[in-house]
PDB file of C-alpha atoms and ligand atoms in Angstrom:
ATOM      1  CA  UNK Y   1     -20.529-164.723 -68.070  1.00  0.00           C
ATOM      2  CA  UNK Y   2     -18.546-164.684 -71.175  1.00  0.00           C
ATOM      3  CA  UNK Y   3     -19.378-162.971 -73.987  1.00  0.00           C
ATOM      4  CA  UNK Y   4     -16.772-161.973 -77.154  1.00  0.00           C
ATOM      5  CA  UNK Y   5     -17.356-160.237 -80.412  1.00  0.00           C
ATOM      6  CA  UNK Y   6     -16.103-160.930 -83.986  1.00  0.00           C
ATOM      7  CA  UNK Y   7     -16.452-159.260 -87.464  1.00  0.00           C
ATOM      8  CA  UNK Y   8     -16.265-160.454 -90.199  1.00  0.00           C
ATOM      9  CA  UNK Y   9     -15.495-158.350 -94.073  1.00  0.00           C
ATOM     10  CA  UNK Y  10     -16.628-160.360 -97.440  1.00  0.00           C
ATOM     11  CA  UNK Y  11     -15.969-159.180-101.178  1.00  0.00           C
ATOM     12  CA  UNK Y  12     -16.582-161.229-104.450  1.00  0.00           C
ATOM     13  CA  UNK Y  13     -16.562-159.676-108.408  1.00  0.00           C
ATOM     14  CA  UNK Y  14     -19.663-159.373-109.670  1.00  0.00           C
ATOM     15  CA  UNK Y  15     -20.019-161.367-113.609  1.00  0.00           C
ATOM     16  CA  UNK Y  16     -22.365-162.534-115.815  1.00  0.00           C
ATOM     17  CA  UNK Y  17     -23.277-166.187-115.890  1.00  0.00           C
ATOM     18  CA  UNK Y  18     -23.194-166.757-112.370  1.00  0.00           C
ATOM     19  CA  UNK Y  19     -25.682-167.226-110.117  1.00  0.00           C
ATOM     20  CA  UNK Y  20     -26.380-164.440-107.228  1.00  0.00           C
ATOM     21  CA  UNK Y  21     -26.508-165.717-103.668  1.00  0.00           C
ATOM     22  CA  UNK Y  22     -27.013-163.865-100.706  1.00  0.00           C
ATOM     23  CA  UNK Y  23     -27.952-164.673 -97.327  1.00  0.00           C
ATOM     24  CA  UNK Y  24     -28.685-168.253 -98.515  1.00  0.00           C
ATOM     25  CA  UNK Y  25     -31.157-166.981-100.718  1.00  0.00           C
ATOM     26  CA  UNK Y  26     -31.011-167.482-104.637  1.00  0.00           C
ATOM     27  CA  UNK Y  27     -31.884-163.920-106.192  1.00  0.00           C
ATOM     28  CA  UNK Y  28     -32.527-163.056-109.557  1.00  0.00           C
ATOM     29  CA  UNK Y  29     -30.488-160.932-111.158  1.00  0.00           C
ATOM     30  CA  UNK Y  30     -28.407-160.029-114.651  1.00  0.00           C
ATOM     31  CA  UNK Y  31     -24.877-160.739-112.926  1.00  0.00           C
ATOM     32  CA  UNK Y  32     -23.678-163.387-109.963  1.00  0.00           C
ATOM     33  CA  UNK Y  33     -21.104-163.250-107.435  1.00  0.00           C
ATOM     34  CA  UNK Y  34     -17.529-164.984-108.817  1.00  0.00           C
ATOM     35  CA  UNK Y  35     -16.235-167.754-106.386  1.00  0.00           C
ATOM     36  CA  UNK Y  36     -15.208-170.885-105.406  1.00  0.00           C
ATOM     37  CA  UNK Y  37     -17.876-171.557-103.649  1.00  0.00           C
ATOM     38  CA  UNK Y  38     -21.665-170.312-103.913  1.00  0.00           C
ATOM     39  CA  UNK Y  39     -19.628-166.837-103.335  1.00  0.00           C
ATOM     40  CA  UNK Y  40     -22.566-165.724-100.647  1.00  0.00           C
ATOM     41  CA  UNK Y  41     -20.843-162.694 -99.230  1.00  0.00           C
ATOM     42  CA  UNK Y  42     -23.433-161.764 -96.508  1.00  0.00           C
ATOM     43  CA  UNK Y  43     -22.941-165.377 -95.160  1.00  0.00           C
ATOM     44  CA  UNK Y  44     -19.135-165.504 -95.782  1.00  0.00           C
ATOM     45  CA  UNK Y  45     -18.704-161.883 -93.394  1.00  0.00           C
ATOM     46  CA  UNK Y  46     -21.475-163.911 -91.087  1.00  0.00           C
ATOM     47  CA  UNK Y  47     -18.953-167.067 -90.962  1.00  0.00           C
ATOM     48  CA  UNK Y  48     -15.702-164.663 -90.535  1.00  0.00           C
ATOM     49  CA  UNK Y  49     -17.342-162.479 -87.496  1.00  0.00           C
ATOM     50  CA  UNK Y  50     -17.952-165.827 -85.708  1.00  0.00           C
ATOM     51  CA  UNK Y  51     -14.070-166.934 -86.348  1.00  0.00           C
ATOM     52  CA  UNK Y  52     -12.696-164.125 -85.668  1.00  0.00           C
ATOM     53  CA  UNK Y  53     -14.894-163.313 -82.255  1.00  0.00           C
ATOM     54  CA  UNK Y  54     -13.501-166.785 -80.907  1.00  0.00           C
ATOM     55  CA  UNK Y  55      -9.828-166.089 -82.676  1.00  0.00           C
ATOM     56  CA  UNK Y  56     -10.559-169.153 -84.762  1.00  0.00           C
ATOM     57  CA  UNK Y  57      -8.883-167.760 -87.983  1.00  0.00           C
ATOM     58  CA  UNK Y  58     -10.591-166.901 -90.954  1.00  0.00           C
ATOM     59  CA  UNK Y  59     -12.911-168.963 -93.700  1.00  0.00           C
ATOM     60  CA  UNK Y  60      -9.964-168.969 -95.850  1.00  0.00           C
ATOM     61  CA  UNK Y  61      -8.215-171.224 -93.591  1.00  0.00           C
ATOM     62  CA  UNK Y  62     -10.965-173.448 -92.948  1.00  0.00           C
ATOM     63  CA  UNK Y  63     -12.947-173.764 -96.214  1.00  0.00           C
ATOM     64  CA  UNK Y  64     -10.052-173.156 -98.582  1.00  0.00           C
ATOM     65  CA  UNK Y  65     -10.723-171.946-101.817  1.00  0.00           C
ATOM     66  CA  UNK Y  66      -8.295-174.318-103.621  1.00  0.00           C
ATOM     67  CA  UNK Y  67      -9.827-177.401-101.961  1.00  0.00           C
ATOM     68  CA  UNK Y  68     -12.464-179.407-104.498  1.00  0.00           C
ATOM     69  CA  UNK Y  69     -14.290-180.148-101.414  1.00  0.00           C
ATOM     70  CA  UNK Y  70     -15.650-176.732-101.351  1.00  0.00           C
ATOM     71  CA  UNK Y  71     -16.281-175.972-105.356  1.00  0.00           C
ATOM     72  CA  UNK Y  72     -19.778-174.700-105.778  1.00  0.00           C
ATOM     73  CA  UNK Y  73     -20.845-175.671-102.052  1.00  0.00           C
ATOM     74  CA  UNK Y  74     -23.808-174.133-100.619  1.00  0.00           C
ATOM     75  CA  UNK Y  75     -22.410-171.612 -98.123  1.00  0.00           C
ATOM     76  CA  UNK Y  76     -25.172-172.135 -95.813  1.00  0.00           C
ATOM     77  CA  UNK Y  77     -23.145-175.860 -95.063  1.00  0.00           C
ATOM     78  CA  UNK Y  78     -20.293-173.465 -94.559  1.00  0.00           C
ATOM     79  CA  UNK Y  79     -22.620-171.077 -91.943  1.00  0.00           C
ATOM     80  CA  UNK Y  80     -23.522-174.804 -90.419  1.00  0.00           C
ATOM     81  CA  UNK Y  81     -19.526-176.014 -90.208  1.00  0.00           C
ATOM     82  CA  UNK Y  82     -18.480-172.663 -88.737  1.00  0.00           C
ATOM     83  CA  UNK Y  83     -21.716-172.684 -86.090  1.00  0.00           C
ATOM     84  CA  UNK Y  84     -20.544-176.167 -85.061  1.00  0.00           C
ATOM     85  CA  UNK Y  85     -17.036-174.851 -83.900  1.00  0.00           C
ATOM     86  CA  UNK Y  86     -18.713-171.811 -81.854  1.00  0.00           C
ATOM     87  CA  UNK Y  87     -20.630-174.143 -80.119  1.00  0.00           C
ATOM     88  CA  UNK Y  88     -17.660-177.264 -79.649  1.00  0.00           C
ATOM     89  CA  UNK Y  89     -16.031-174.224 -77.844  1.00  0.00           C
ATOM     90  CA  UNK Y  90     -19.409-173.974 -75.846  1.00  0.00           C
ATOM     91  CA  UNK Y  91     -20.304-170.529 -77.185  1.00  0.00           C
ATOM     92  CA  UNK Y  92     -23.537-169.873 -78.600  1.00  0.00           C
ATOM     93  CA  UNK Y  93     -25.110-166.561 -81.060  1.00  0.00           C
ATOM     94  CA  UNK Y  94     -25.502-163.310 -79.282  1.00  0.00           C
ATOM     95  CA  UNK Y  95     -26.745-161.189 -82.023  1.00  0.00           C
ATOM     96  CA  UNK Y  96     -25.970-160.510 -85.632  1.00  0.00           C
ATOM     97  CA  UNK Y  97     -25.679-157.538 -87.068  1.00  0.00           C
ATOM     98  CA  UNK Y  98     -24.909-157.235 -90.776  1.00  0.00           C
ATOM     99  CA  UNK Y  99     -24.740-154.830 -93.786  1.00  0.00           C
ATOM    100  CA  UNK Y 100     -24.245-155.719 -97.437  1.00  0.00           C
ATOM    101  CA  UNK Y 101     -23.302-153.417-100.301  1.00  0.00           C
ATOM    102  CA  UNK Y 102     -24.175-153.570-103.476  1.00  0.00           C
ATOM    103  CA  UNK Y 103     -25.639-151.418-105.969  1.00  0.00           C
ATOM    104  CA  UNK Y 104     -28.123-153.683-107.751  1.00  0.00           C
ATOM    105  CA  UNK Y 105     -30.522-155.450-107.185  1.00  0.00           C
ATOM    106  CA  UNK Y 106     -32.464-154.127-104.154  1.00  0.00           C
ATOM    107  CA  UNK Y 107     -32.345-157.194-101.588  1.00  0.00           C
ATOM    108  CA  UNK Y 108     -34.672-155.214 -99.233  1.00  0.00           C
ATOM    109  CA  UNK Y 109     -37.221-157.603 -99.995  1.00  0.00           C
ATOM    110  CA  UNK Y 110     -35.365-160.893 -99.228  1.00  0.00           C
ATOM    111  CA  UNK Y 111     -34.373-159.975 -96.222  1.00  0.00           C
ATOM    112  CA  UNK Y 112     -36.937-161.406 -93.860  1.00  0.00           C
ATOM    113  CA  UNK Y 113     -36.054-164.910 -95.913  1.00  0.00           C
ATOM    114  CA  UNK Y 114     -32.476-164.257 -95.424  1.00  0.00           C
ATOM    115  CA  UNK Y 115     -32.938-163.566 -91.533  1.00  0.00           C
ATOM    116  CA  UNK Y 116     -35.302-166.715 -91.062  1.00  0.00           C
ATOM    117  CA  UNK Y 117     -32.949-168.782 -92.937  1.00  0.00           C
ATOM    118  CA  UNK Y 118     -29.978-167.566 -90.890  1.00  0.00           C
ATOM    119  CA  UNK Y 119     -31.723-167.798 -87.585  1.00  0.00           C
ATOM    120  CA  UNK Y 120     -32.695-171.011 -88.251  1.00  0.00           C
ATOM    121  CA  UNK Y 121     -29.432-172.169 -88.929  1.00  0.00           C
ATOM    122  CA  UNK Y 122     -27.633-170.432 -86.131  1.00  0.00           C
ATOM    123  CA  UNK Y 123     -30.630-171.339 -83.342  1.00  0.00           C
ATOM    124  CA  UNK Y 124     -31.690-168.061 -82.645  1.00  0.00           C
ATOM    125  CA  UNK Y 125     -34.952-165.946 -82.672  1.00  0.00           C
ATOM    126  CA  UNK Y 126     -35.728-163.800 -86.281  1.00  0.00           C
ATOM    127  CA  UNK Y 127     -34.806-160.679 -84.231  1.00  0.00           C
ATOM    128  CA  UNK Y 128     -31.163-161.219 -82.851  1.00  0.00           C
ATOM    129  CA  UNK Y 129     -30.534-161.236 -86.580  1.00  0.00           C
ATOM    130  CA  UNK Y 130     -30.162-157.877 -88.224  1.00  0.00           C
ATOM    131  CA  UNK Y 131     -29.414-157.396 -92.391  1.00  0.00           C
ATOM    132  CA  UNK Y 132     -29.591-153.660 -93.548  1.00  0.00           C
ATOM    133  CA  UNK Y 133     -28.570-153.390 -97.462  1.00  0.00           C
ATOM    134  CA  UNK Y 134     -26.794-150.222 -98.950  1.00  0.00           C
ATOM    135  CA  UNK Y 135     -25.255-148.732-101.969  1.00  0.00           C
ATOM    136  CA  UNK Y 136     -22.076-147.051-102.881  1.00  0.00           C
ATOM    137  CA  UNK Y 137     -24.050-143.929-104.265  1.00  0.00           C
ATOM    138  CA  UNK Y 138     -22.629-145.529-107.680  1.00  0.00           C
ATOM    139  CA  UNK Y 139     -18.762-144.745-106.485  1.00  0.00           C
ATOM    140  CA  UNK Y 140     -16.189-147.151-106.819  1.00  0.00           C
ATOM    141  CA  UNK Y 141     -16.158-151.285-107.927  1.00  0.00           C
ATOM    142  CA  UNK Y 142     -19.191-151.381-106.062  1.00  0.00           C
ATOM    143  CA  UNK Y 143     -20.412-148.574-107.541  1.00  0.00           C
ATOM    144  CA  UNK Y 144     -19.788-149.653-111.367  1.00  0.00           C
ATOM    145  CA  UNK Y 145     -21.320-153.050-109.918  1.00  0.00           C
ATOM    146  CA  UNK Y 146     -18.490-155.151-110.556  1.00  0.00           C
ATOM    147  CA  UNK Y 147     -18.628-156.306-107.188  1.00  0.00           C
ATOM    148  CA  UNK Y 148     -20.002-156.671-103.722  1.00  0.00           C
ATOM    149  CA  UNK Y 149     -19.544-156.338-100.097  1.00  0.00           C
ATOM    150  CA  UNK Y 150     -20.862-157.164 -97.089  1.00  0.00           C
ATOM    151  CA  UNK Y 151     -20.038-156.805 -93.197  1.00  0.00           C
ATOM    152  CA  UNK Y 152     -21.186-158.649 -90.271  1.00  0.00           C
ATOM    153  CA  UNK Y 153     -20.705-158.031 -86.445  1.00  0.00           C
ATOM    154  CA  UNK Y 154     -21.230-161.119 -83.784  1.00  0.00           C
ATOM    155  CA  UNK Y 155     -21.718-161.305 -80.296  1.00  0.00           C
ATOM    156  CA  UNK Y 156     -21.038-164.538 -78.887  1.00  0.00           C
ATOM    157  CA  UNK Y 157     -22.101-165.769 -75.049  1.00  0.00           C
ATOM    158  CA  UNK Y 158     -20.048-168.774 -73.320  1.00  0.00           C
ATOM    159  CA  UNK Y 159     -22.693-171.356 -71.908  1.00  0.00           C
TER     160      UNK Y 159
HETATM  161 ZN1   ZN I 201     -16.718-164.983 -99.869  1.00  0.00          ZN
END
């Protein structure tokens, strides 16, 4: 049996007038994430850990950022694209383990949604998907909350 493992590293500025989406989740809150797309960093790191654990490249290369395709697109298509190449190359979701970091808001609450809404996509059960949420103890861009970042480890399992 096969199994490999990816990770996957996401960052996006943090601004006012944009809309904050994490997870797949719409959350409400004074500032957004900046992007091309719906600039969901937990699900961008979740995209880049499956990539990377099959050596597929990164999101960059297939979603890329100065295609119009891709403006505004909701990143769970873009969790749903990557999912579909895991599983042409007859892999299937292991596990996810994931943090994001951010400073405000708390996302503690969301998570359940986020996890549900993930699993759901990726065919797997609510508990082989893991979101923890921390802050920067107010140090750095994170810190002065002009940004956000999140991580995301994969295990993947050949059929
Ligand atoms: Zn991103």
């Amino acid at each position: 049996m096969s199994y490999r493992i990816g990770f996957g590293i996401d960052f996006h500025q943090m601004i006012e007038g944009r809309n904050l989406w994490i997870g797949g989740i719409k959350i409400p809150h004074a500032k957004g994430a900046l992007g091309h797309s719906d600039a969901d960093v937990l699900l961008h790191s979740i995209c880049d850990a499956m990539l990377g654990a099959l050596s597929l490249g990164d999101i960059g290369e297939h979603f890329p950022d100065t295609d119009p395709a891709y403006k505004n697109i909701d990143s769970k298509i873009l969790l749903k694209s990557t999912y579909d190449l895991i599983l042409q190359k007859k892999y299937r979701v292991v596990n996810i383990d994931s943090s994001v970091c951010l400073e405000a808001p708390k996302i503690k609450k969301y998570s359940y949604e986020m996890r549900t809404l993930i699993a759901s996509i990726l065919q797997v059960e609510l508990d082989d998907i893991s979101i923890k949420a921390t802050t920067a103890e107010k140090m750095g861009f994170v810190g002065r909350e002009e940004g956000l970042v999140a991580y995301a480890t994969v295990l993947l399992k050949k059929e």
